[in-house]
Amino acid sequence: MSDWDLDLRHAEDQLEEIDARGDVVLGVLDGSTDPDEWVRHVEYGNTLVLSIEGDLNELAAGFAREIRDMGGELMHFRGFLVVTPPDVAIDSDRLNE
């Protein structure tokens, strides 16, 4: 037989806690939402997927720098702005295939 002494009854106690908070929030970036609301969503761990209706630079000016300063990411993709909180990376590697 094997010398393994595998006891899975208490395995969950040994696992690191994973902070799996956050939702994917769909919205419209048209200037009608207070930029602070977008920032709060990202602070709470949410990922934003915002349909852009207007000039992206103008519409995102009120929150983009703050998101980047906190460690979040922003990416323009096919008419949408994707905004992620810190520690959530946007992987665009498959776009180059």
PDB file of N, CA and C in Angstrom:
ATOM      1  N   MET A   1       0.828  -1.191   0.000  1.00  0.00           N
ATOM      2  CA  MET A   1       0.000   0.000   0.000  1.00  0.00           C
ATOM      3  C   MET A   1       0.869   1.250   0.000  1.00  0.00           C
ATOM      4  N   SER A   2       0.203   2.362   0.065  1.00  0.00           N
ATOM      5  CA  SER A   2       0.860   3.659   0.011  1.00  0.00           C
ATOM      6  C   SER A   2       1.082   4.221   1.399  1.00  0.00           C
ATOM      7  N   ASP A   3       2.060   5.082   1.519  1.00  0.00           N
ATOM      8  CA  ASP A   3       2.342   5.753   2.787  1.00  0.00           C
ATOM      9  C   ASP A   3       1.564   7.051   2.929  1.00  0.00           C
ATOM     10  N   TRP A   4       0.626   7.288   2.072  1.00  0.00           N
ATOM     11  CA  TRP A   4      -0.155   8.523   2.094  1.00  0.00           C
ATOM     12  C   TRP A   4      -1.127   8.502   3.265  1.00  0.00           C
ATOM     13  N   ASP A   5      -1.172   9.629   3.953  1.00  0.00           N
ATOM     14  CA  ASP A   5      -2.154   9.816   5.021  1.00  0.00           C
ATOM     15  C   ASP A   5      -2.921  11.086   4.674  1.00  0.00           C
ATOM     16  N   LEU A   6      -3.864  10.937   3.775  1.00  0.00           N
ATOM     17  CA  LEU A   6      -4.590  12.088   3.251  1.00  0.00           C
ATOM     18  C   LEU A   6      -5.933  12.211   3.960  1.00  0.00           C
ATOM     19  N   ASP A   7      -6.084  13.293   4.723  1.00  0.00           N
ATOM     20  CA  ASP A   7      -7.318  13.532   5.467  1.00  0.00           C
ATOM     21  C   ASP A   7      -7.964  14.801   4.922  1.00  0.00           C
ATOM     22  N   LEU A   8      -9.016  14.642   4.136  1.00  0.00           N
ATOM     23  CA  LEU A   8      -9.674  15.788   3.499  1.00  0.00           C
ATOM     24  C   LEU A   8     -10.769  16.401   4.363  1.00  0.00           C
ATOM     25  N   ARG A   9     -11.035  15.803   5.507  1.00  0.00           N
ATOM     26  CA  ARG A   9     -12.110  16.320   6.363  1.00  0.00           C
ATOM     27  C   ARG A   9     -11.849  17.746   6.832  1.00  0.00           C
ATOM     28  N   HIS A  10     -10.599  18.125   6.984  1.00  0.00           N
ATOM     29  CA  HIS A  10     -10.256  19.462   7.480  1.00  0.00           C
ATOM     30  C   HIS A  10      -9.488  20.282   6.435  1.00  0.00           C
ATOM     31  N   ALA A  11      -9.576  19.860   5.193  1.00  0.00           N
ATOM     32  CA  ALA A  11      -8.824  20.538   4.133  1.00  0.00           C
ATOM     33  C   ALA A  11      -9.241  21.992   3.970  1.00  0.00           C
ATOM     34  N   GLU A  12     -10.532  22.268   4.106  1.00  0.00           N
ATOM     35  CA  GLU A  12     -10.998  23.645   3.941  1.00  0.00           C
ATOM     36  C   GLU A  12     -10.360  24.579   4.950  1.00  0.00           C
ATOM     37  N   ASP A  13     -10.079  24.080   6.133  1.00  0.00           N
ATOM     38  CA  ASP A  13      -9.437  24.907   7.157  1.00  0.00           C
ATOM     39  C   ASP A  13      -8.024  25.309   6.755  1.00  0.00           C
ATOM     40  N   GLN A  14      -7.405  24.551   5.881  1.00  0.00           N
ATOM     41  CA  GLN A  14      -6.027  24.799   5.480  1.00  0.00           C
ATOM     42  C   GLN A  14      -5.911  25.715   4.268  1.00  0.00           C
ATOM     43  N   LEU A  15      -7.017  25.922   3.571  1.00  0.00           N
ATOM     44  CA  LEU A  15      -6.994  26.765   2.379  1.00  0.00           C
ATOM     45  C   LEU A  15      -6.951  28.237   2.763  1.00  0.00           C
ATOM     46  N   GLU A  16      -6.238  29.007   1.963  1.00  0.00           N
ATOM     47  CA  GLU A  16      -6.211  30.452   2.171  1.00  0.00           C
ATOM     48  C   GLU A  16      -7.569  31.032   1.846  1.00  0.00           C
ATOM     49  N   GLU A  17      -7.938  32.072   2.568  1.00  0.00           N
ATOM     50  CA  GLU A  17      -9.179  32.772   2.263  1.00  0.00           C
ATOM     51  C   GLU A  17      -8.998  33.532   0.955  1.00  0.00           C
ATOM     52  N   ILE A  18      -9.943  33.393   0.072  1.00  0.00           N
ATOM     53  CA  ILE A  18      -9.915  34.104  -1.199  1.00  0.00           C
ATOM     54  C   ILE A  18     -11.025  35.139  -1.172  1.00  0.00           C
ATOM     55  N   ASP A  19     -10.645  36.384  -1.432  1.00  0.00           N
ATOM     56  CA  ASP A  19     -11.630  37.457  -1.453  1.00  0.00           C
ATOM     57  C   ASP A  19     -12.261  37.481  -2.845  1.00  0.00           C
ATOM     58  N   ALA A  20     -13.362  36.773  -3.008  1.00  0.00           N
ATOM     59  CA  ALA A  20     -14.004  36.649  -4.316  1.00  0.00           C
ATOM     60  C   ALA A  20     -15.191  37.592  -4.422  1.00  0.00           C
ATOM     61  N   ARG A  21     -14.986  38.814  -3.997  1.00  0.00           N
ATOM     62  CA  ARG A  21     -16.076  39.771  -4.092  1.00  0.00           C
ATOM     63  C   ARG A  21     -16.052  40.429  -5.462  1.00  0.00           C
ATOM     64  N   GLY A  22     -17.107  41.104  -5.753  1.00  0.00           N
ATOM     65  CA  GLY A  22     -17.147  41.866  -6.989  1.00  0.00           C
ATOM     66  C   GLY A  22     -18.092  41.273  -8.000  1.00  0.00           C
ATOM     67  N   ASP A  23     -18.720  42.167  -8.713  1.00  0.00           N
ATOM     68  CA  ASP A  23     -19.659  41.807  -9.756  1.00  0.00           C
ATOM     69  C   ASP A  23     -19.179  42.408 -11.065  1.00  0.00           C
ATOM     70  N   VAL A  24     -19.800  42.009 -12.142  1.00  0.00           N
ATOM     71  CA  VAL A  24     -19.607  42.669 -13.423  1.00  0.00           C
ATOM     72  C   VAL A  24     -20.808  43.591 -13.593  1.00  0.00           C
ATOM     73  N   VAL A  25     -20.522  44.886 -13.708  1.00  0.00           N
ATOM     74  CA  VAL A  25     -21.575  45.890 -13.807  1.00  0.00           C
ATOM     75  C   VAL A  25     -21.621  46.404 -15.245  1.00  0.00           C
ATOM     76  N   LEU A  26     -22.768  46.241 -15.880  1.00  0.00           N
ATOM     77  CA  LEU A  26     -22.978  46.759 -17.231  1.00  0.00           C
ATOM     78  C   LEU A  26     -23.618  48.130 -17.133  1.00  0.00           C
ATOM     79  N   GLY A  27     -23.145  49.064 -17.944  1.00  0.00           N
ATOM     80  CA  GLY A  27     -23.709  50.398 -17.910  1.00  0.00           C
ATOM     81  C   GLY A  27     -23.442  51.153 -19.195  1.00  0.00           C
ATOM     82  N   VAL A  28     -23.895  52.389 -19.215  1.00  0.00           N
ATOM     83  CA  VAL A  28     -23.713  53.265 -20.366  1.00  0.00           C
ATOM     84  C   VAL A  28     -22.893  54.466 -19.914  1.00  0.00           C
ATOM     85  N   LEU A  29     -21.812  54.713 -20.619  1.00  0.00           N
ATOM     86  CA  LEU A  29     -20.970  55.875 -20.346  1.00  0.00           C
ATOM     87  C   LEU A  29     -21.394  56.980 -21.302  1.00  0.00           C
ATOM     88  N   ASP A  30     -22.269  57.852 -20.790  1.00  0.00           N
ATOM     89  CA  ASP A  30     -22.793  58.937 -21.624  1.00  0.00           C
ATOM     90  C   ASP A  30     -22.755  60.286 -20.916  1.00  0.00           C
ATOM     91  N   GLY A  31     -22.148  60.324 -19.751  1.00  0.00           N
ATOM     92  CA  GLY A  31     -22.049  61.567 -18.997  1.00  0.00           C
ATOM     93  C   GLY A  31     -23.170  61.767 -18.001  1.00  0.00           C
ATOM     94  N   SER A  32     -24.164  60.896 -17.985  1.00  0.00           N
ATOM     95  CA  SER A  32     -25.293  61.082 -17.075  1.00  0.00           C
ATOM     96  C   SER A  32     -25.041  60.510 -15.678  1.00  0.00           C
ATOM     97  N   THR A  33     -24.007  59.687 -15.528  1.00  0.00           N
ATOM     98  CA  THR A  33     -23.673  59.096 -14.224  1.00  0.00           C
ATOM     99  C   THR A  33     -22.513  59.858 -13.612  1.00  0.00           C
ATOM    100  N   ASP A  34     -22.631  60.182 -12.351  1.00  0.00           N
ATOM    101  CA  ASP A  34     -21.562  60.866 -11.630  1.00  0.00           C
ATOM    102  C   ASP A  34     -20.301  59.998 -11.662  1.00  0.00           C
ATOM    103  N   PRO A  35     -19.154  60.558 -12.068  1.00  0.00           N
ATOM    104  CA  PRO A  35     -17.914  59.778 -12.116  1.00  0.00           C
ATOM    105  C   PRO A  35     -17.570  59.103 -10.786  1.00  0.00           C
ATOM    106  N   ASP A  36     -17.944  59.707  -9.670  1.00  0.00           N
ATOM    107  CA  ASP A  36     -17.669  59.106  -8.364  1.00  0.00           C
ATOM    108  C   ASP A  36     -18.388  57.770  -8.193  1.00  0.00           C
ATOM    109  N   GLU A  37     -19.527  57.609  -8.856  1.00  0.00           N
ATOM    110  CA  GLU A  37     -20.254  56.340  -8.786  1.00  0.00           C
ATOM    111  C   GLU A  37     -19.448  55.230  -9.453  1.00  0.00           C
ATOM    112  N   TRP A  38     -18.820  55.525 -10.597  1.00  0.00           N
ATOM    113  CA  TRP A  38     -17.984  54.523 -11.253  1.00  0.00           C
ATOM    114  C   TRP A  38     -16.793  54.164 -10.361  1.00  0.00           C
ATOM    115  N   VAL A  39     -16.203  55.174  -9.732  1.00  0.00           N
ATOM    116  CA  VAL A  39     -15.060  54.935  -8.843  1.00  0.00           C
ATOM    117  C   VAL A  39     -15.476  54.046  -7.673  1.00  0.00           C
ATOM    118  N   ARG A  40     -16.620  54.319  -7.077  1.00  0.00           N
ATOM    119  CA  ARG A  40     -17.103  53.496  -5.949  1.00  0.00           C
ATOM    120  C   ARG A  40     -17.294  52.044  -6.354  1.00  0.00           C
ATOM    121  N   HIS A  41     -17.843  51.822  -7.537  1.00  0.00           N
ATOM    122  CA  HIS A  41     -18.012  50.445  -8.015  1.00  0.00           C
ATOM    123  C   HIS A  41     -16.664  49.722  -8.045  1.00  0.00           C
ATOM    124  N   VAL A  42     -15.656  50.383  -8.575  1.00  0.00           N
ATOM    125  CA  VAL A  42     -14.336  49.764  -8.676  1.00  0.00           C
ATOM    126  C   VAL A  42     -13.729  49.572  -7.289  1.00  0.00           C
ATOM    127  N   GLU A  43     -13.918  50.532  -6.398  1.00  0.00           N
ATOM    128  CA  GLU A  43     -13.428  50.379  -5.019  1.00  0.00           C
ATOM    129  C   GLU A  43     -14.061  49.170  -4.339  1.00  0.00           C
ATOM    130  N   TYR A  44     -15.307  48.866  -4.655  1.00  0.00           N
ATOM    131  CA  TYR A  44     -16.008  47.711  -4.081  1.00  0.00           C
ATOM    132  C   TYR A  44     -15.579  46.397  -4.727  1.00  0.00           C
ATOM    133  N   GLY A  45     -14.724  46.471  -5.755  1.00  0.00           N
ATOM    134  CA  GLY A  45     -14.233  45.266  -6.411  1.00  0.00           C
ATOM    135  C   GLY A  45     -14.989  44.879  -7.661  1.00  0.00           C
ATOM    136  N   ASN A  46     -15.854  45.754  -8.141  1.00  0.00           N
ATOM    137  CA  ASN A  46     -16.637  45.456  -9.337  1.00  0.00           C
ATOM    138  C   ASN A  46     -15.853  45.755 -10.613  1.00  0.00           C
ATOM    139  N   THR A  47     -16.151  45.004 -11.653  1.00  0.00           N
ATOM    140  CA  THR A  47     -15.633  45.269 -12.989  1.00  0.00           C
ATOM    141  C   THR A  47     -16.746  45.945 -13.782  1.00  0.00           C
ATOM    142  N   LEU A  48     -16.400  47.021 -14.463  1.00  0.00           N
ATOM    143  CA  LEU A  48     -17.370  47.776 -15.260  1.00  0.00           C
ATOM    144  C   LEU A  48     -17.207  47.447 -16.739  1.00  0.00           C
ATOM    145  N   VAL A  49     -18.309  47.257 -17.434  1.00  0.00           N
ATOM    146  CA  VAL A  49     -18.332  47.154 -18.889  1.00  0.00           C
ATOM    147  C   VAL A  49     -19.325  48.212 -19.346  1.00  0.00           C
ATOM    148  N   LEU A  50     -18.781  49.316 -19.855  1.00  0.00           N
ATOM    149  CA  LEU A  50     -19.590  50.491 -20.157  1.00  0.00           C
ATOM    150  C   LEU A  50     -19.663  50.732 -21.663  1.00  0.00           C
ATOM    151  N   SER A  51     -20.862  50.799 -22.192  1.00  0.00           N
ATOM    152  CA  SER A  51     -21.082  51.144 -23.587  1.00  0.00           C
ATOM    153  C   SER A  51     -20.805  52.644 -23.744  1.00  0.00           C
ATOM    154  N   ILE A  52     -19.950  52.987 -24.673  1.00  0.00           N
ATOM    155  CA  ILE A  52     -19.523  54.377 -24.838  1.00  0.00           C
ATOM    156  C   ILE A  52     -20.463  55.100 -25.796  1.00  0.00           C
ATOM    157  N   GLU A  53     -21.061  56.178 -25.315  1.00  0.00           N
ATOM    158  CA  GLU A  53     -21.936  57.003 -26.154  1.00  0.00           C
ATOM    159  C   GLU A  53     -21.438  58.440 -26.105  1.00  0.00           C
ATOM    160  N   GLY A  54     -20.467  58.715 -26.962  1.00  0.00           N
ATOM    161  CA  GLY A  54     -19.860  60.042 -27.006  1.00  0.00           C
ATOM    162  C   GLY A  54     -18.351  59.926 -27.081  1.00  0.00           C
ATOM    163  N   ASP A  55     -17.669  61.004 -26.745  1.00  0.00           N
ATOM    164  CA  ASP A  55     -16.218  61.059 -26.786  1.00  0.00           C
ATOM    165  C   ASP A  55     -15.638  60.384 -25.540  1.00  0.00           C
ATOM    166  N   LEU A  56     -14.937  59.282 -25.738  1.00  0.00           N
ATOM    167  CA  LEU A  56     -14.412  58.504 -24.616  1.00  0.00           C
ATOM    168  C   LEU A  56     -13.512  59.333 -23.706  1.00  0.00           C
ATOM    169  N   ASN A  57     -12.585  60.080 -24.269  1.00  0.00           N
ATOM    170  CA  ASN A  57     -11.657  60.859 -23.445  1.00  0.00           C
ATOM    171  C   ASN A  57     -12.401  61.850 -22.558  1.00  0.00           C
ATOM    172  N   GLU A  58     -13.376  62.484 -23.116  1.00  0.00           N
ATOM    173  CA  GLU A  58     -14.163  63.460 -22.359  1.00  0.00           C
ATOM    174  C   GLU A  58     -15.004  62.771 -21.274  1.00  0.00           C
ATOM    175  N   LEU A  59     -15.643  61.665 -21.643  1.00  0.00           N
ATOM    176  CA  LEU A  59     -16.539  60.977 -20.715  1.00  0.00           C
ATOM    177  C   LEU A  59     -15.803  60.295 -19.560  1.00  0.00           C
ATOM    178  N   ALA A  60     -14.586  59.809 -19.809  1.00  0.00           N
ATOM    179  CA  ALA A  60     -13.829  59.093 -18.776  1.00  0.00           C
ATOM    180  C   ALA A  60     -12.903  60.000 -17.974  1.00  0.00           C
ATOM    181  N   ALA A  61     -12.799  61.254 -18.370  1.00  0.00           N
ATOM    182  CA  ALA A  61     -11.863  62.173 -17.713  1.00  0.00           C
ATOM    183  C   ALA A  61     -12.124  62.317 -16.216  1.00  0.00           C
ATOM    184  N   GLY A  62     -13.370  62.181 -15.796  1.00  0.00           N
ATOM    185  CA  GLY A  62     -13.707  62.381 -14.392  1.00  0.00           C
ATOM    186  C   GLY A  62     -13.348  61.234 -13.466  1.00  0.00           C
ATOM    187  N   PHE A  63     -12.924  60.072 -14.026  1.00  0.00           N
ATOM    188  CA  PHE A  63     -12.624  58.936 -13.154  1.00  0.00           C
ATOM    189  C   PHE A  63     -11.426  58.096 -13.582  1.00  0.00           C
ATOM    190  N   ALA A  64     -10.959  58.217 -14.814  1.00  0.00           N
ATOM    191  CA  ALA A  64      -9.898  57.344 -15.326  1.00  0.00           C
ATOM    192  C   ALA A  64      -8.612  57.438 -14.512  1.00  0.00           C
ATOM    193  N   ARG A  65      -8.161  58.637 -14.217  1.00  0.00           N
ATOM    194  CA  ARG A  65      -6.905  58.800 -13.482  1.00  0.00           C
ATOM    195  C   ARG A  65      -7.015  58.207 -12.074  1.00  0.00           C
ATOM    196  N   GLU A  66      -8.150  58.432 -11.432  1.00  0.00           N
ATOM    197  CA  GLU A  66      -8.352  57.900 -10.085  1.00  0.00           C
ATOM    198  C   GLU A  66      -8.343  56.369 -10.084  1.00  0.00           C
ATOM    199  N   ILE A  67      -8.963  55.775 -11.092  1.00  0.00           N
ATOM    200  CA  ILE A  67      -8.968  54.310 -11.222  1.00  0.00           C
ATOM    201  C   ILE A  67      -7.546  53.797 -11.403  1.00  0.00           C
ATOM    202  N   ARG A  68      -6.790  54.427 -12.283  1.00  0.00           N
ATOM    203  CA  ARG A  68      -5.399  54.003 -12.514  1.00  0.00           C
ATOM    204  C   ARG A  68      -4.551  54.199 -11.265  1.00  0.00           C
ATOM    205  N   ASP A  69      -4.732  55.315 -10.570  1.00  0.00           N
ATOM    206  CA  ASP A  69      -3.955  55.587  -9.362  1.00  0.00           C
ATOM    207  C   ASP A  69      -4.198  54.553  -8.268  1.00  0.00           C
ATOM    208  N   MET A  70      -5.394  53.975  -8.226  1.00  0.00           N
ATOM    209  CA  MET A  70      -5.695  52.953  -7.214  1.00  0.00           C
ATOM    210  C   MET A  70      -5.242  51.564  -7.669  1.00  0.00           C
ATOM    211  N   GLY A  71      -4.715  51.464  -8.899  1.00  0.00           N
ATOM    212  CA  GLY A  71      -4.210  50.187  -9.397  1.00  0.00           C
ATOM    213  C   GLY A  71      -5.142  49.461 -10.334  1.00  0.00           C
ATOM    214  N   GLY A  72      -6.258  50.086 -10.713  1.00  0.00           N
ATOM    215  CA  GLY A  72      -7.200  49.477 -11.644  1.00  0.00           C
ATOM    216  C   GLY A  72      -6.740  49.635 -13.088  1.00  0.00           C
ATOM    217  N   GLU A  73      -7.434  48.980 -13.979  1.00  0.00           N
ATOM    218  CA  GLU A  73      -7.108  49.054 -15.398  1.00  0.00           C
ATOM    219  C   GLU A  73      -8.320  49.513 -16.202  1.00  0.00           C
ATOM    220  N   LEU A  74      -8.047  50.189 -17.313  1.00  0.00           N
ATOM    221  CA  LEU A  74      -9.090  50.610 -18.244  1.00  0.00           C
ATOM    222  C   LEU A  74      -8.666  50.197 -19.647  1.00  0.00           C
ATOM    223  N   MET A  75      -9.621  49.673 -20.427  1.00  0.00           N
ATOM    224  CA  MET A  75      -9.328  49.315 -21.811  1.00  0.00           C
ATOM    225  C   MET A  75     -10.554  49.581 -22.682  1.00  0.00           C
ATOM    226  N   HIS A  76     -10.297  50.245 -23.794  1.00  0.00           N
ATOM    227  CA  HIS A  76     -11.345  50.489 -24.791  1.00  0.00           C
ATOM    228  C   HIS A  76     -11.383  49.270 -25.700  1.00  0.00           C
ATOM    229  N   PHE A  77     -12.557  48.642 -25.806  1.00  0.00           N
ATOM    230  CA  PHE A  77     -12.691  47.441 -26.635  1.00  0.00           C
ATOM    231  C   PHE A  77     -14.033  47.454 -27.345  1.00  0.00           C
ATOM    232  N   ARG A  78     -13.994  47.602 -28.662  1.00  0.00           N
ATOM    233  CA  ARG A  78     -15.182  47.502 -29.519  1.00  0.00           C
ATOM    234  C   ARG A  78     -16.382  48.316 -29.037  1.00  0.00           C
ATOM    235  N   GLY A  79     -16.173  49.559 -28.752  1.00  0.00           N
ATOM    236  CA  GLY A  79     -17.268  50.433 -28.355  1.00  0.00           C
ATOM    237  C   GLY A  79     -17.606  50.377 -26.873  1.00  0.00           C
ATOM    238  N   PHE A  80     -16.795  49.642 -26.115  1.00  0.00           N
ATOM    239  CA  PHE A  80     -16.997  49.532 -24.678  1.00  0.00           C
ATOM    240  C   PHE A  80     -15.742  49.961 -23.940  1.00  0.00           C
ATOM    241  N   LEU A  81     -15.933  50.451 -22.737  1.00  0.00           N
ATOM    242  CA  LEU A  81     -14.816  50.711 -21.840  1.00  0.00           C
ATOM    243  C   LEU A  81     -14.900  49.654 -20.746  1.00  0.00           C
ATOM    244  N   VAL A  82     -13.844  48.859 -20.619  1.00  0.00           N
ATOM    245  CA  VAL A  82     -13.757  47.834 -19.579  1.00  0.00           C
ATOM    246  C   VAL A  82     -12.880  48.401 -18.475  1.00  0.00           C
ATOM    247  N   VAL A  83     -13.398  48.400 -17.258  1.00  0.00           N
ATOM    248  CA  VAL A  83     -12.690  48.967 -16.115  1.00  0.00           C
ATOM    249  C   VAL A  83     -12.626  47.902 -15.027  1.00  0.00           C
ATOM    250  N   THR A  84     -11.406  47.570 -14.582  1.00  0.00           N
ATOM    251  CA  THR A  84     -11.257  46.541 -13.559  1.00  0.00           C
ATOM    252  C   THR A  84     -10.641  47.119 -12.295  1.00  0.00           C
ATOM    253  N   PRO A  85     -10.950  46.519 -11.156  1.00  0.00           N
ATOM    254  CA  PRO A  85     -10.367  46.955  -9.893  1.00  0.00           C
ATOM    255  C   PRO A  85      -8.925  46.465  -9.771  1.00  0.00           C
ATOM    256  N   PRO A  86      -8.206  46.971  -8.770  1.00  0.00           N
ATOM    257  CA  PRO A  86      -6.847  46.472  -8.541  1.00  0.00           C
ATOM    258  C   PRO A  86      -6.859  44.950  -8.403  1.00  0.00           C
ATOM    259  N   ASP A  87      -5.796  44.321  -8.840  1.00  0.00           N
ATOM    260  CA  ASP A  87      -5.612  42.869  -8.759  1.00  0.00           C
ATOM    261  C   ASP A  87      -6.499  42.090  -9.727  1.00  0.00           C
ATOM    262  N   VAL A  88      -7.192  42.761 -10.634  1.00  0.00           N
ATOM    263  CA  VAL A  88      -7.925  42.082 -11.706  1.00  0.00           C
ATOM    264  C   VAL A  88      -7.343  42.610 -13.019  1.00  0.00           C
ATOM    265  N   ALA A  89      -6.606  41.759 -13.700  1.00  0.00           N
ATOM    266  CA  ALA A  89      -5.931  42.173 -14.929  1.00  0.00           C
ATOM    267  C   ALA A  89      -6.842  41.966 -16.128  1.00  0.00           C
ATOM    268  N   ILE A  90      -6.667  42.805 -17.123  1.00  0.00           N
ATOM    269  CA  ILE A  90      -7.348  42.639 -18.401  1.00  0.00           C
ATOM    270  C   ILE A  90      -6.366  41.921 -19.321  1.00  0.00           C
ATOM    271  N   ASP A  91      -6.690  40.707 -19.700  1.00  0.00           N
ATOM    272  CA  ASP A  91      -5.826  39.902 -20.556  1.00  0.00           C
ATOM    273  C   ASP A  91      -6.264  40.099 -22.007  1.00  0.00           C
ATOM    274  N   SER A  92      -5.450  40.780 -22.783  1.00  0.00           N
ATOM    275  CA  SER A  92      -5.781  41.054 -24.185  1.00  0.00           C
ATOM    276  C   SER A  92      -4.941  40.213 -25.140  1.00  0.00           C
ATOM    277  N   ASP A  93      -4.249  39.209 -24.635  1.00  0.00           N
ATOM    278  CA  ASP A  93      -3.370  38.383 -25.476  1.00  0.00           C
ATOM    279  C   ASP A  93      -4.112  37.728 -26.639  1.00  0.00           C
ATOM    280  N   ARG A  94      -5.333  37.320 -26.446  1.00  0.00           N
ATOM    281  CA  ARG A  94      -6.060  36.607 -27.500  1.00  0.00           C
ATOM    282  C   ARG A  94      -6.505  37.540 -28.623  1.00  0.00           C
ATOM    283  N   LEU A  95      -6.415  38.835 -28.416  1.00  0.00           N
ATOM    284  CA  LEU A  95      -6.798  39.784 -29.458  1.00  0.00           C
ATOM    285  C   LEU A  95      -5.783  39.817 -30.585  1.00  0.00           C
ATOM    286  N   ASN A  96      -4.575  39.381 -30.312  1.00  0.00           N
ATOM    287  CA  ASN A  96      -3.499  39.415 -31.312  1.00  0.00           C
ATOM    288  C   ASN A  96      -3.442  38.146 -32.153  1.00  0.00           C
ATOM    289  N   GLU A  97      -4.343  37.202 -31.920  1.00  0.00           N
ATOM    290  CA  GLU A  97      -4.323  35.937 -32.663  1.00  0.00           C
ATOM    291  C   GLU A  97      -4.950  36.102 -34.030  1.00  0.00           C
TER     292      GLU A  97
END
